[in-house]
Structures are given as structure tokens and as C-alpha cells.
Coordinates of C-alpha atoms in Angstrom, one line a residue:
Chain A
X176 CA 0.0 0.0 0.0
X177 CA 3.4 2.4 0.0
X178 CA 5.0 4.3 -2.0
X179 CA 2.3 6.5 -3.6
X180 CA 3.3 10.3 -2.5
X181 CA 2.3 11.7 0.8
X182 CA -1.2 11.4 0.5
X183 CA -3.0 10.0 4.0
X184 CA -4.6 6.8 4.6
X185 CA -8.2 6.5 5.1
X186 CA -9.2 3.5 7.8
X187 CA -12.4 2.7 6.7
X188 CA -14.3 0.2 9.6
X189 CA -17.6 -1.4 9.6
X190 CA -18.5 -1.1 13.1
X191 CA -18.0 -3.0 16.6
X192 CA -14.3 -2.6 16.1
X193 CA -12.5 -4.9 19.1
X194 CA -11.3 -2.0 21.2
X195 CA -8.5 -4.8 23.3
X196 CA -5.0 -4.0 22.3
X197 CA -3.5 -6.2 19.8
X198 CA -6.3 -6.8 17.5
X199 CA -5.1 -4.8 14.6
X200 CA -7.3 -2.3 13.6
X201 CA -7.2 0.0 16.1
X202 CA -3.3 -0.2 16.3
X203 CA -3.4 0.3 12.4
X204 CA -5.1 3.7 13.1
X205 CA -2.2 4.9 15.3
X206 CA 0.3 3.8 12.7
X207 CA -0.8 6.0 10.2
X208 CA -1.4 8.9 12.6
X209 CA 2.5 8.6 13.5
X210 CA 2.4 6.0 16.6
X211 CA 2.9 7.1 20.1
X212 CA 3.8 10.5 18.6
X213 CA 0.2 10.9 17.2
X214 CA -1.9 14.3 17.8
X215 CA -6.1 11.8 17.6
X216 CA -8.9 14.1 17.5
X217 CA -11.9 12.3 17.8
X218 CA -15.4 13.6 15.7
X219 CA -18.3 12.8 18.3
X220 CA -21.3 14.5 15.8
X221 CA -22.4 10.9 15.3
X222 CA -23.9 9.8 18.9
X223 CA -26.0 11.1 20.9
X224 CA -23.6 10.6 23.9
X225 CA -20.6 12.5 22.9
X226 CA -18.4 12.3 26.5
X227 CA -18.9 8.6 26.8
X228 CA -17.6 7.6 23.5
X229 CA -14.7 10.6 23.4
X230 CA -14.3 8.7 26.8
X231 CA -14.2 5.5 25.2
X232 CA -12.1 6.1 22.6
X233 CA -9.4 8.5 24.6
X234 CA -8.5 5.4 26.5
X235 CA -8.0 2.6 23.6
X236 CA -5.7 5.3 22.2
X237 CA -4.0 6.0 25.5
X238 CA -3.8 2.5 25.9
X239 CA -2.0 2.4 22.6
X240 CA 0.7 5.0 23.8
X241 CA -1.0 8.0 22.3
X242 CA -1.0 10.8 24.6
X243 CA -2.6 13.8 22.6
X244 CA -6.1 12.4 22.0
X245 CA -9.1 15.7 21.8
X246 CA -12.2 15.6 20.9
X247 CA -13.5 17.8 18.3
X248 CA -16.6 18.7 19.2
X249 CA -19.1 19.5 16.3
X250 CA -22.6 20.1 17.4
X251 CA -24.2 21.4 15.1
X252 CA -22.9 23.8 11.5
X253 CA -21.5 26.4 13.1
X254 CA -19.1 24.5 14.7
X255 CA -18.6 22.5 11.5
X256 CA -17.7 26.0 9.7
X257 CA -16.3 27.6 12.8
X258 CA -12.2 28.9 13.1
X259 CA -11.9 26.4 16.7
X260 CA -12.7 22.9 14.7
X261 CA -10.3 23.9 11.8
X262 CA -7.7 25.1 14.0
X263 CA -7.5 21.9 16.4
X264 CA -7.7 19.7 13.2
X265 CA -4.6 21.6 11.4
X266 CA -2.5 20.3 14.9
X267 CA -3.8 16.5 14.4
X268 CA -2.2 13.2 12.4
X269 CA -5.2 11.9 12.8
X270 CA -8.7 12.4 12.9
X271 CA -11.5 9.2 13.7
X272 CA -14.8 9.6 13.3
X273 CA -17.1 7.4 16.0
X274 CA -20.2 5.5 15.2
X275 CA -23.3 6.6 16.1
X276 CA -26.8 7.8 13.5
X277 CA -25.0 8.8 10.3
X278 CA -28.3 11.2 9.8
X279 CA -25.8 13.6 12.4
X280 CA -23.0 13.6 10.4
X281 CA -24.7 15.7 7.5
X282 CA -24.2 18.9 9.3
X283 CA -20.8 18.3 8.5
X284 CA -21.0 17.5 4.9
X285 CA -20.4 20.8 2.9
X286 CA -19.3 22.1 5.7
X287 CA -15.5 24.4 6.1
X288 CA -14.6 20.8 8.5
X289 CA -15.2 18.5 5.5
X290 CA -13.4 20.8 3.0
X291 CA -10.7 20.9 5.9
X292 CA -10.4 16.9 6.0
X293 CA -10.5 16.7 2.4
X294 CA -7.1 18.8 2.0
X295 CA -5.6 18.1 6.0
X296 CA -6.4 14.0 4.5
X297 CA -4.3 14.9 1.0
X298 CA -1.4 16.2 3.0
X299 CA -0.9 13.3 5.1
X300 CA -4.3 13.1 7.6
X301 CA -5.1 10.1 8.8
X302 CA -8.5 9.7 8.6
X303 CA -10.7 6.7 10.6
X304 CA -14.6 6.3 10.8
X305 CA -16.1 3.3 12.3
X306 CA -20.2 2.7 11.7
X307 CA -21.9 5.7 10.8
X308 CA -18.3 7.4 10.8
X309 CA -17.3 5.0 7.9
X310 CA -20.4 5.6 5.6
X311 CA -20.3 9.2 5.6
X312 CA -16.4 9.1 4.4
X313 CA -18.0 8.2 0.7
X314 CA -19.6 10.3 -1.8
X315 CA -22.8 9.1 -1.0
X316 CA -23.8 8.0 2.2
X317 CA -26.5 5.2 3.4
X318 CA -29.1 6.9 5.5
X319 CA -31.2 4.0 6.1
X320 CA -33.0 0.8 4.7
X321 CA -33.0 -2.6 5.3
X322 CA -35.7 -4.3 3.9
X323 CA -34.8 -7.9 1.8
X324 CA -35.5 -6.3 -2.0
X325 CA -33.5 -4.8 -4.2
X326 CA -35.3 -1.6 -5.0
X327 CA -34.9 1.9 -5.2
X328 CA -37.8 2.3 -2.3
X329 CA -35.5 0.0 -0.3
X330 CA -32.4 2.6 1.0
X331 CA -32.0 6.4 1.5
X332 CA -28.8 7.7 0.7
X333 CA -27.8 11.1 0.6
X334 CA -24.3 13.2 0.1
X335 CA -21.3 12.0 2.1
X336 CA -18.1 13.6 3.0
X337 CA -16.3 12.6 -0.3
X338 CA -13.5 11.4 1.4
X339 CA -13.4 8.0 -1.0
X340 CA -15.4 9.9 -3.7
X341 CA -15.9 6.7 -5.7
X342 CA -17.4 4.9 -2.9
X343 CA -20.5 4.4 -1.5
X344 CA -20.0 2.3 2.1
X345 CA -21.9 0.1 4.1
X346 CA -20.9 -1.3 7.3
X347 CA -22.2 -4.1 9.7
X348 CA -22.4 -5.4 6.6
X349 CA -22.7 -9.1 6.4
X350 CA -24.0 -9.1 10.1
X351 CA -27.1 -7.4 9.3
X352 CA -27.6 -9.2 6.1
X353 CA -27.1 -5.6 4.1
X354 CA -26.2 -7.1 0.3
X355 CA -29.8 -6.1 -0.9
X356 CA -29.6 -2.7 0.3
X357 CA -26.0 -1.7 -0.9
X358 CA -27.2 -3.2 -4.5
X359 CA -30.3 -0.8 -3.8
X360 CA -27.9 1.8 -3.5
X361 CA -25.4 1.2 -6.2
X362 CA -28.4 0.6 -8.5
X363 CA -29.1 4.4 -8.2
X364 CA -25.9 5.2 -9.2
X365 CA -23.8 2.4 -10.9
X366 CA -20.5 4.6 -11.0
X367 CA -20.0 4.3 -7.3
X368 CA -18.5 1.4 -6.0
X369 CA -20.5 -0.7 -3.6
X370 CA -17.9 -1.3 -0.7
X371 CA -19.8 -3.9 2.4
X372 CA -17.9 -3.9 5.3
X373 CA -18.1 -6.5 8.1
X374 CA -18.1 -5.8 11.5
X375 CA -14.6 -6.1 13.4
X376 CA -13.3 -5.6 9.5
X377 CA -11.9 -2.2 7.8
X378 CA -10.2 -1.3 4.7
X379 CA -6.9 1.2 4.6
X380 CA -7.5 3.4 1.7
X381 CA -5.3 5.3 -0.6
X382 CA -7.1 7.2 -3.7
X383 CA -5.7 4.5 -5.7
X384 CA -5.9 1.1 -3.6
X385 CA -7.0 0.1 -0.3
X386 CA -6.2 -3.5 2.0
X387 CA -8.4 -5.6 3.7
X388 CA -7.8 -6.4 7.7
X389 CA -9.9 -7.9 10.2
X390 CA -12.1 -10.5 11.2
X391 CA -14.8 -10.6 8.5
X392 CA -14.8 -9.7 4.7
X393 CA -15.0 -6.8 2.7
X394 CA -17.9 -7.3 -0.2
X395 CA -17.2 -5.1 -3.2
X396 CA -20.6 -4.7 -5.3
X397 CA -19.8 -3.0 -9.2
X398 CA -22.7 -2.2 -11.4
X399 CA -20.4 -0.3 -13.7
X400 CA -21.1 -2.8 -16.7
X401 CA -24.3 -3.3 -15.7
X402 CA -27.5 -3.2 -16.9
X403 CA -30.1 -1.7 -15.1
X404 CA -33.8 -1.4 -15.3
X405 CA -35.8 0.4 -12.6
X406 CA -39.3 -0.5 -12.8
X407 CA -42.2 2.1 -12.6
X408 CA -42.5 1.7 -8.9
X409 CA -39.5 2.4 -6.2
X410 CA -41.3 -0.7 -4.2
X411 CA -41.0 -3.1 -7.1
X412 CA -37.9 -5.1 -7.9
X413 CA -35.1 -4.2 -9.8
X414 CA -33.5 -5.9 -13.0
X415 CA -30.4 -6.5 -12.8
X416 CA -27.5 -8.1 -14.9
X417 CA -24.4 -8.6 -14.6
X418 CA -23.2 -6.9 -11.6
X419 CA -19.4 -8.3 -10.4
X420 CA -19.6 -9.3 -6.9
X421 CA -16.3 -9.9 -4.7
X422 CA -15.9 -11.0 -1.5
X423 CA -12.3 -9.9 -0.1
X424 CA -11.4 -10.8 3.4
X425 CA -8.4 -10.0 5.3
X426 CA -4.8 -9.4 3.1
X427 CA -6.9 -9.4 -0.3
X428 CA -6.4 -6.2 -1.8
X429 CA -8.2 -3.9 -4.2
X430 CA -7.5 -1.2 -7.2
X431 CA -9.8 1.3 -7.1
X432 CA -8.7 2.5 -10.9
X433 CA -8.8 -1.0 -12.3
X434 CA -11.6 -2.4 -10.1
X435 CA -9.7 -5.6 -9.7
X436 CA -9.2 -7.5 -6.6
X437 CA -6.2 -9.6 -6.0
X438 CA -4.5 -12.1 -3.3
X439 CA -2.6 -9.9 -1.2
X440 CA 1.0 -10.9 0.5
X441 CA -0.7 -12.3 3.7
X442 CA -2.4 -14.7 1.7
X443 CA 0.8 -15.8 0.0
X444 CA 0.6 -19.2 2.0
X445 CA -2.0 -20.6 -0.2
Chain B
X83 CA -39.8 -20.2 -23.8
X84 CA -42.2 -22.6 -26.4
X85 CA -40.7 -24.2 -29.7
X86 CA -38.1 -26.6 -28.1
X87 CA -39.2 -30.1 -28.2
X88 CA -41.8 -32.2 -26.4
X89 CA -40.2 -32.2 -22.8
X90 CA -41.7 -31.6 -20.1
X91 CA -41.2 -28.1 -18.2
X92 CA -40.4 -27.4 -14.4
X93 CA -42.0 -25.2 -12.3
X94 CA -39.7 -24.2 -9.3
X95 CA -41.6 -22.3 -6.6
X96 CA -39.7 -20.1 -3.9
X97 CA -42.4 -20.8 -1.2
X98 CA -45.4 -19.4 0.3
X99 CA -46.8 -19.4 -3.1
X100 CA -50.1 -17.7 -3.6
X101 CA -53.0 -20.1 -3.1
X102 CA -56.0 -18.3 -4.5
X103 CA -57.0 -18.2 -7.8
X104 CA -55.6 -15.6 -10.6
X105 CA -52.3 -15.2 -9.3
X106 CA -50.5 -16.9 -11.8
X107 CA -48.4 -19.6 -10.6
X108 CA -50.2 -22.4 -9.6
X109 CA -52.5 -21.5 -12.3
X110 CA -48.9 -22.3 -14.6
X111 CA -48.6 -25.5 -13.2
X112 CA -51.8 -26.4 -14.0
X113 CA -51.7 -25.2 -17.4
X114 CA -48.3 -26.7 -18.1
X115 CA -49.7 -29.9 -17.2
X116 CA -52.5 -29.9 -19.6
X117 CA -55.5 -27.5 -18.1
X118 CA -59.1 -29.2 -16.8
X119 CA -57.6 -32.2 -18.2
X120 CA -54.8 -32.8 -16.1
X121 CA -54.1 -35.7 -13.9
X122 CA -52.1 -34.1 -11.2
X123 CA -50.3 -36.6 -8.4
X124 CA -48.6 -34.7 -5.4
X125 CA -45.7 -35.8 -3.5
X126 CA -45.8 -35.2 -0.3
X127 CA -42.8 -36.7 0.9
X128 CA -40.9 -32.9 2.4
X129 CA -43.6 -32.7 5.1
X130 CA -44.9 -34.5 8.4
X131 CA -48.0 -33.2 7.7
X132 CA -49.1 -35.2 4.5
X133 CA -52.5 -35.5 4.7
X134 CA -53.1 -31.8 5.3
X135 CA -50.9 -30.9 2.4
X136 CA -52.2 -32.6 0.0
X137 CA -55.7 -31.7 0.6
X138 CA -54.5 -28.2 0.7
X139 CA -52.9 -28.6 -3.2
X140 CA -56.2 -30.9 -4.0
X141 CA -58.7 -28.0 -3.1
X142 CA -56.4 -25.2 -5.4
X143 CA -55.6 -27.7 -7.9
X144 CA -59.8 -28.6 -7.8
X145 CA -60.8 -25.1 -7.8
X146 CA -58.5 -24.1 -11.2
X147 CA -60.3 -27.1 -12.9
X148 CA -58.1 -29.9 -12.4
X149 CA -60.9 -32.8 -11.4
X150 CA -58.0 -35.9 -11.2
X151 CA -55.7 -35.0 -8.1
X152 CA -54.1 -37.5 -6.7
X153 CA -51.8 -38.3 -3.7
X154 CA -48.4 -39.9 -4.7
X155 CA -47.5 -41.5 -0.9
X156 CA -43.9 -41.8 -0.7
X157 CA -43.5 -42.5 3.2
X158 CA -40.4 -44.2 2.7
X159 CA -37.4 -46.1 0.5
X160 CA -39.8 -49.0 -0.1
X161 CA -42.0 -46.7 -1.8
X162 CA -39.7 -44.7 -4.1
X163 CA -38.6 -48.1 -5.0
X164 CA -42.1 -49.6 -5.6
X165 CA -44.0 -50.4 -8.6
X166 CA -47.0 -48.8 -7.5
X167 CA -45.9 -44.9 -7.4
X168 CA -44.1 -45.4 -10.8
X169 CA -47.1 -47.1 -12.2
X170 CA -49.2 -43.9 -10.8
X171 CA -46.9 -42.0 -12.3
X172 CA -47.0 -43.0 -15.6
X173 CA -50.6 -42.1 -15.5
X174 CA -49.9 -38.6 -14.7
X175 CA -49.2 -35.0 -16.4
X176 CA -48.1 -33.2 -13.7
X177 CA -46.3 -34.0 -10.5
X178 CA -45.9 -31.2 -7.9
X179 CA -43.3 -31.5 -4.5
X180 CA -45.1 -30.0 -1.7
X181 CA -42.6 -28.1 1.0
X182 CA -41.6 -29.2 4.4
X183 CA -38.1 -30.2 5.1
X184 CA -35.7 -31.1 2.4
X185 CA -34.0 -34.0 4.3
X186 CA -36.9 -36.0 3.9
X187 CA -37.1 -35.7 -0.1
X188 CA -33.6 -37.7 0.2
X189 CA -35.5 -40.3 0.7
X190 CA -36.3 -40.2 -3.3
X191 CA -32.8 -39.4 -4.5
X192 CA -31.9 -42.5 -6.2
X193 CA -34.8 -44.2 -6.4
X194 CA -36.6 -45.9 -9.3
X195 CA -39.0 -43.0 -8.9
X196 CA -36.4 -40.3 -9.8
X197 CA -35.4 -42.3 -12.4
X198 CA -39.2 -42.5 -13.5
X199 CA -39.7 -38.4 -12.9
X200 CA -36.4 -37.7 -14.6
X201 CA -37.5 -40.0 -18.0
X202 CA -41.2 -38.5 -17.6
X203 CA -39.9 -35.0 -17.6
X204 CA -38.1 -35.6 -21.1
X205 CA -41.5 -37.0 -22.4
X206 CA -43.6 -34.1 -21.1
X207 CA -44.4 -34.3 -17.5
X208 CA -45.1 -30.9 -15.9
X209 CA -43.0 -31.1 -12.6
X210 CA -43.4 -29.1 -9.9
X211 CA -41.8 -28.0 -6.8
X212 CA -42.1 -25.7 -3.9
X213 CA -39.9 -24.2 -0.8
X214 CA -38.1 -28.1 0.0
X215 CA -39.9 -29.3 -3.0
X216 CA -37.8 -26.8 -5.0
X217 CA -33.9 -26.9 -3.9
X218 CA -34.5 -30.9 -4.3
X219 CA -35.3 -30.1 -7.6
X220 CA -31.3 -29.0 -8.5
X221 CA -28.3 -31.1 -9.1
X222 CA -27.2 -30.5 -5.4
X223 CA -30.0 -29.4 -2.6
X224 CA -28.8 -27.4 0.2
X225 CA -30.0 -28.8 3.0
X226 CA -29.2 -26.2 5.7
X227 CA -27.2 -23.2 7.3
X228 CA -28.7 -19.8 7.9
X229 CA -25.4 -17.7 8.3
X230 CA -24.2 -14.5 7.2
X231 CA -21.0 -15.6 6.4
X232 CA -19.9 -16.7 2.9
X233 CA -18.1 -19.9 4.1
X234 CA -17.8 -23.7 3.3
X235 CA -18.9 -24.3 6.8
X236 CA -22.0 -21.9 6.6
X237 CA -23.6 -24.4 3.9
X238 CA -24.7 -27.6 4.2
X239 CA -25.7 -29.6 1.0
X240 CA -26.4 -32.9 -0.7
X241 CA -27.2 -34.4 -3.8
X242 CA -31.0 -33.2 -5.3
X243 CA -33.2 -35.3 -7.7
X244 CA -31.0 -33.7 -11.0
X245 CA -34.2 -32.6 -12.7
X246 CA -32.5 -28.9 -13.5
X247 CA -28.8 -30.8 -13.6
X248 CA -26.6 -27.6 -13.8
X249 CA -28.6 -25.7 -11.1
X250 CA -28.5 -25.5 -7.1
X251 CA -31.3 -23.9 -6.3
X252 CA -32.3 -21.8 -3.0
X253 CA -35.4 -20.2 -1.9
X254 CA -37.8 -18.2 0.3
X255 CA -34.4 -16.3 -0.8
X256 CA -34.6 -12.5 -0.4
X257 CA -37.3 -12.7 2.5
X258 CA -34.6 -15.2 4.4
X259 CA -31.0 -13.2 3.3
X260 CA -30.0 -16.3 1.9
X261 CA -27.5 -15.2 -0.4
X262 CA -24.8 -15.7 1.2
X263 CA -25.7 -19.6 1.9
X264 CA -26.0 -19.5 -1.7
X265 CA -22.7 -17.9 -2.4
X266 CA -21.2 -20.5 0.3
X267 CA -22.8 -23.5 -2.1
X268 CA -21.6 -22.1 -5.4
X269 CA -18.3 -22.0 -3.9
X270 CA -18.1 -25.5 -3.2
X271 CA -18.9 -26.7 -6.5
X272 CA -18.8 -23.4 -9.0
X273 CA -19.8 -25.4 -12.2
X274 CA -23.3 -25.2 -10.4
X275 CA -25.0 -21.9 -11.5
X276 CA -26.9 -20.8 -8.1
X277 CA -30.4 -20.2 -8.5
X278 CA -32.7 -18.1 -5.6
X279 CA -35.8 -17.8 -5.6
X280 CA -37.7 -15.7 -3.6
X281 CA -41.0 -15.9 -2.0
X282 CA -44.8 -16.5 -4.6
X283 CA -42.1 -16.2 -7.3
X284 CA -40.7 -19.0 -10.0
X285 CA -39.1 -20.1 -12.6
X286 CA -41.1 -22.2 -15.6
X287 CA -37.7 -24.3 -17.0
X288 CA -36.8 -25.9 -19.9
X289 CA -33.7 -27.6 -20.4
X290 CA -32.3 -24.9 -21.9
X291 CA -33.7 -22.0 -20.8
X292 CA -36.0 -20.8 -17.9
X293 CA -38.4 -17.5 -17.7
X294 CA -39.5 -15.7 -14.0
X295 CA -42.9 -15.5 -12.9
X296 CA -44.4 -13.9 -9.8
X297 CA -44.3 -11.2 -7.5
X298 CA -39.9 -11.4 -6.2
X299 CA -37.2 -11.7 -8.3
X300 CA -34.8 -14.4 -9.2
X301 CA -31.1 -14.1 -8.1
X302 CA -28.8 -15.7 -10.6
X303 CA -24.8 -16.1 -9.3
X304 CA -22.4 -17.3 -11.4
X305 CA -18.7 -18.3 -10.2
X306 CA -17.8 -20.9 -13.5
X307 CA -15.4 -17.8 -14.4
X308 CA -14.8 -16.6 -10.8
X309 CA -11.5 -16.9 -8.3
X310 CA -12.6 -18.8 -4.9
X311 CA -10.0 -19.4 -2.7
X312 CA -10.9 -21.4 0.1
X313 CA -9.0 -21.2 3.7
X314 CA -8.0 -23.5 6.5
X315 CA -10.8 -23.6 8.1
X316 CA -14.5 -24.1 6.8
X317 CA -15.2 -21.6 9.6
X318 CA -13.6 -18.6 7.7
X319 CA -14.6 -16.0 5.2
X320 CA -14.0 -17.4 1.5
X321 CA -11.7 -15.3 -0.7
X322 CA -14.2 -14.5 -4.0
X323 CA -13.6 -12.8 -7.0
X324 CA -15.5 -11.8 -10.3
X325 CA -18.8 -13.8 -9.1
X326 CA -21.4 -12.3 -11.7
X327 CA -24.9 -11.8 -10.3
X328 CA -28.3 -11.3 -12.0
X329 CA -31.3 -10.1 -10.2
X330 CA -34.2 -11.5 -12.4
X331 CA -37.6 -9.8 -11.7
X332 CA -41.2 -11.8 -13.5
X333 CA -40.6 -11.2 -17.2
X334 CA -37.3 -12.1 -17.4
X335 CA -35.5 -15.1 -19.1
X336 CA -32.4 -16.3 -18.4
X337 CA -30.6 -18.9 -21.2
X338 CA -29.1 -21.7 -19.2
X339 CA -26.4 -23.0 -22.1
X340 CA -24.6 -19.3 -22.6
X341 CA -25.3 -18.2 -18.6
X342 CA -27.7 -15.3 -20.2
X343 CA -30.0 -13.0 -18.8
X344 CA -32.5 -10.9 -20.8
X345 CA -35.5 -8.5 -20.3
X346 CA -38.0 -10.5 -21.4
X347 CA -41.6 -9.6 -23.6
X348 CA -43.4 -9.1 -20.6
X349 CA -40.9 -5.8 -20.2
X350 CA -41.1 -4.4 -23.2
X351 CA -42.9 -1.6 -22.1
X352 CA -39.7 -0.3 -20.2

């Protein structure tokens, strides 16, 4: 995953992350925000209970030898566009978004914050988002739906951060049984890439590439050579053909530009 | 889907099939297997319950015109053996599988009655087969495993009667998340092209080709071109790449020889 400029990574997780030490993913997040040396700030917008997860999280990282962990507290859009959240985030390597009702997180989108993450994240940033802090890092984000059909009725999306601008995540993914409703999704727009994550399960982005670690798998849906007929009604089912379905779990890896998956090194023992 | 020789066609139900009149697919069956004129035997093998089944599929069958409906009692080995349900079938011009539990249709795999049903289908028998009376249909039934995990341990499976021989077939599939069971079964044998079927939905089959009827939609996957690389343990995520996946609405046909989906004439309005 080196070797491509000095771009930051994006640690993309799909929720109910083990928060022991030793686990990987987690630990992966202070890696890329510089290891104990790392300046976390921690985006609470999600949850309703703000102190108890800043709480929770301060002391995995502490645990992990980071001492500088803040929270940035965004409460509503004038936060999101104020001077203090921009000026705490220019000190950070790393910025982690908790889980929580991704319906919070669209005060942030548009906001001077998300433009802020977009360049901080090109300089070097690392970024993290578990949950509802992992499906507001794509271009579109799942609101909600999760029926069994494959429909346009059957998920509510609406603009993410753009932080994987191709992407459109889901997360808790096998878990909750959520393959209808990222096709739903991707069905409304076939460009985007349908990424599924597991639970305990995350993906380290670049623009270019990103890595699978964790427990679970990583289900990549692409509709861009599909073909796609939406019926009259956004209850009824839709046609489908053709859609290229992967299932990646940890040490495959995946170019964005190509759309190709391969057999990463970890799995160079089959 | 007419034109192709005198065989037989199979009706493959998903379950929970819509028992009143003018709802289309039992009304199939019955037309497939000749209209008022049928002779109709049912095979109630799948459930414990055989007595209330049939008279269940002898009152529809009854009120859609069919006046010769007839009880096919396989209770055990001896019977799928015997002279005396082959000679009943012979007489027949449509068979239908009741549902009920799959494990007890493996009772017929084998026998001198699927030799019978497999010969009669090629001469023109209507078969048909709901729920458990549907995935024994395939070349492979799946017997069981409810998991959200694609995995070789998340499936169990056996082999079906062979009436559709390329097929493993699935059902009450969107309503039940089962694809990733299906996914998990198409891995373990990927010639098999993995057929789900949801809920008052089905597929009318010929040999070579088969169309959708009904109010879900058909999910098609198809790993003959795909990567699947299997780990240590049956326990752990399968690695999966390039599985193609059709989502098949009523209307649609799919041809069986080139792995083919198309909108069908009953979308030709779109």
C-alpha cells in the first residue's frame, strides 16, 4: 500500500471494532497517525452521547501509547464551519470519526470541516470512521433501509463527506444481512463502488488502492457494466444483470482504478 | 420459452406461493400440465403433515379445474422403490413436490421414482416443486445453514433429484438473506449456476432456458469464471472474486447454455 506520494490513509471500519489492544485495527489507526507520537482528535457529531464515547475512545488510544487524544466537538454547523474545529484539526495526524446515526453527520458535509479533511487527509491526515463514521467518508452515504428487496424504495442515501469519492460504504455489513440494500444503492448510481464492510473488519484506503484487515470480509458490489432497469414503482424489484460481486477478506487487496481485486502478500501461504 | 421439443417443463416455486385463484403460478402448473384435463399426483414426501398438504394442493388444484388429483405416498425407501408410485406415475401430467423439510425428499434421491420423474420430464411431464420441493429439484439441494457468512462451513448440501442438472437452487431467498448460503454453495462446487428464488415467485424451466414469474425476483450467481479461494478452516470467510450476479424480476428469461440474462416480452414496455 506504500509508495504512492504523501497522501494520508483513510481507515475505513464497519463497526463494533475490538477496542482490546492487539487486535489490529485499532493499532493500524495509530500507525498512520504517526504512533505514540500521534496528535487523535476524535469527531463525536455521530452519537448522541458524545463524552462517553470521546471517553471511550481517549483510552484505547492512551492504551495504545498515544498521549494527545481531543475531541473535536461538532454540534451542530456552526461549529462544523467555525475557526476552533479547523484550527484543532490543522495540529492533528489523525482524525477518527465514532459510530453513532450517520443522519448527524450531514451537518458536516459541505461544511469548512469537511473541506478541511478533504485537503488536511491529502497532505498526510489520517483519517478513521467506524459505523456511521465510515459511511459518511463516501460520496454518498447510506441513510437507512433494510428491507430484503432490491429496489430503489429499499435505501435512503444522501451526500457523504467525499472522502473516497468513488465509494459508497456500508458497514455491519454481512451481520445485518445488508447485500440487498448496498445493490439498492449502487443501483441508483452504478458509478459508485458498492464497498460492504463487516463488522470487526476495515479497509486502509489510498485514492488509488485500499487492504483488507480484520475478522470478517469486505464485499465489493460493481454495477459499472451493468444493466439496469428500474421498474415504474421504487417498491417493485429491480433488474439487474451482470453486476461483479467480490468477497475480499483480510490481506486481499483492491484497485480502485482498475476495479480488480487480488491475493494480497498475507495470503501468499495458499 | 415454447418451440423446443416435447419435454416436459419445471415449475420451481420459492415458497409461500399464492394459493387463491388468478395469481399466476399455480394457475402455470396447472396449465403446463394440460388445463381441466390434467391428472395431477402430489408428492408429499418434504412434510410430516401429508395428509393436510395434499388436501390443501387438492382443493387449489380442484378449484382451477383440475378434477384428477391424486396423492403420490412416498412414506419411505420402499415406496420410491415400488411399482406402484411409478405405475401412478406413468398415469400422470403433472407431479408437484409439496414443501416441508428437504432432508426427507432424500428419501427419493436414487430411487426408481427419480429415475421415472427424470424419463417422464423428457416425455412431457409438468414437474413441480415448492420451498423443499424446490432446492430438491437441483443437481445439489442445500439442506441447511442460515449464516451471514460466505463460508464452506456456513452451507450444508447434498445431492438433489437432478431434474434442473446444472442448477442448485435456494429459496424463500430475499425474504430469508440467503444469499450468502448460496454464495457458500456455489463456492463448493462453482460449475453449479446458483439459482434463488424468492417468496410467490418462479421459474417455468426448460432444459435450456427458464423464464421468471411472480411477485420477487430471481437471483442468478455465477462463479464458473470466478476466483474462490478457500482457507484452512470451513469456519472462515472465502476469498471471492469476479462472481457475476443477476437479479431477475417476473418477465425475465435467463438462457441456461450461454449463462444469459434478458429482459424478457413481458418488459417491453420499459
Amino acid at each position: 500500500m506504500g509508495g504512492d506520494g504523501g497522501g494520508g490513509r483513510l481507515l475505513i471500519i464497519g463497526g463494533a471494532e475490538d477496542r482490546a489492544c492487539g487486535t489490529g485495527i485499532l493499532e493500524r489507526f495509530v500507525d498512520l497517525s504517526g504512533g505514540g507520537g500521534a496528535r487523535i482528535v476524535v469527531i463525536t457529531t455521530a452519537t448522541v452521547a458524545p463524552e462517553r464515547a470521546f471517553a471511550e475512545y481517549e483510552r484505547v488510544f492512551r492504551r495504545l501509547g498515544v498521549r494527545r487524544v481531543r475531541e473535536l466537538p461538532i454540534r451542530g454547523r456552526s461549529d462544523a464551519d467555525g475557526t476552533a474545529a479547523a484550527g484543532l484539526l490543522g495540529e492533528a495526524t489523525g482524525a477518527f470519526l465514532c459510530g453513532g446515526d450517520q443522519s448527524r453527520l450531514r451537518t458536516l458535509v459541505g461544511s469548512r470541516l469537511n473541506a478541511r479533511l478533504r485537503d488536511r487527509l491529502a497532505a498526510g491526515l489520517a483519517i478513521g470512521g467506524t459505523s456511521a463514521g465510515a459511511t459518511a467518508l463516501g460520496a454518498t452515504m447510506i441513510l437507512g433501509g433494510d428491507g430484503a428487496d432490491v429496489a430503489a424504495g429499499a435505501v435512503r442515501t444522501g451526500p457523504g463527506l467525499g472522502l473516497m469519492p468513488k465509494a459508497l460504504i456500508d458497514m455491519h455489513f454481512g451481520e445485518r444481512g445488508r447485500l440487498p440494500r448496498l445493490l439498492s444503492a449502487v443501483t441508483l448510481d452504478p458509478e459508485r463502488l458498492g464497498i460492504g464492510i463487516d463488522e470487526n473488519t476495515a479497509i486502509c484506503a489510498t485514492p488509488d488502492a485500499f487492504e483488507v484487515l480484520g475478522a470478517g470480509a469486505v464485499s465489493v458490489v460493481d454495477a459499472q457494466r451493468a444493466t439496469v432497469v428500474h421498474p415504474d414503482s421504487d417498491g417493485d424489484p429491480v433488474t439487474l444483470f451482470d453486476v461483479r460481486l467480490h468477497l475480499l477478506p483480510a490481506g486481499c487487496v483492491f484497485d480502485l482504478a482498475a476495479r480488480c481485486p487480488a491475493v494480497g502478500p498475507a495470503h501468499a501461504r495458499y
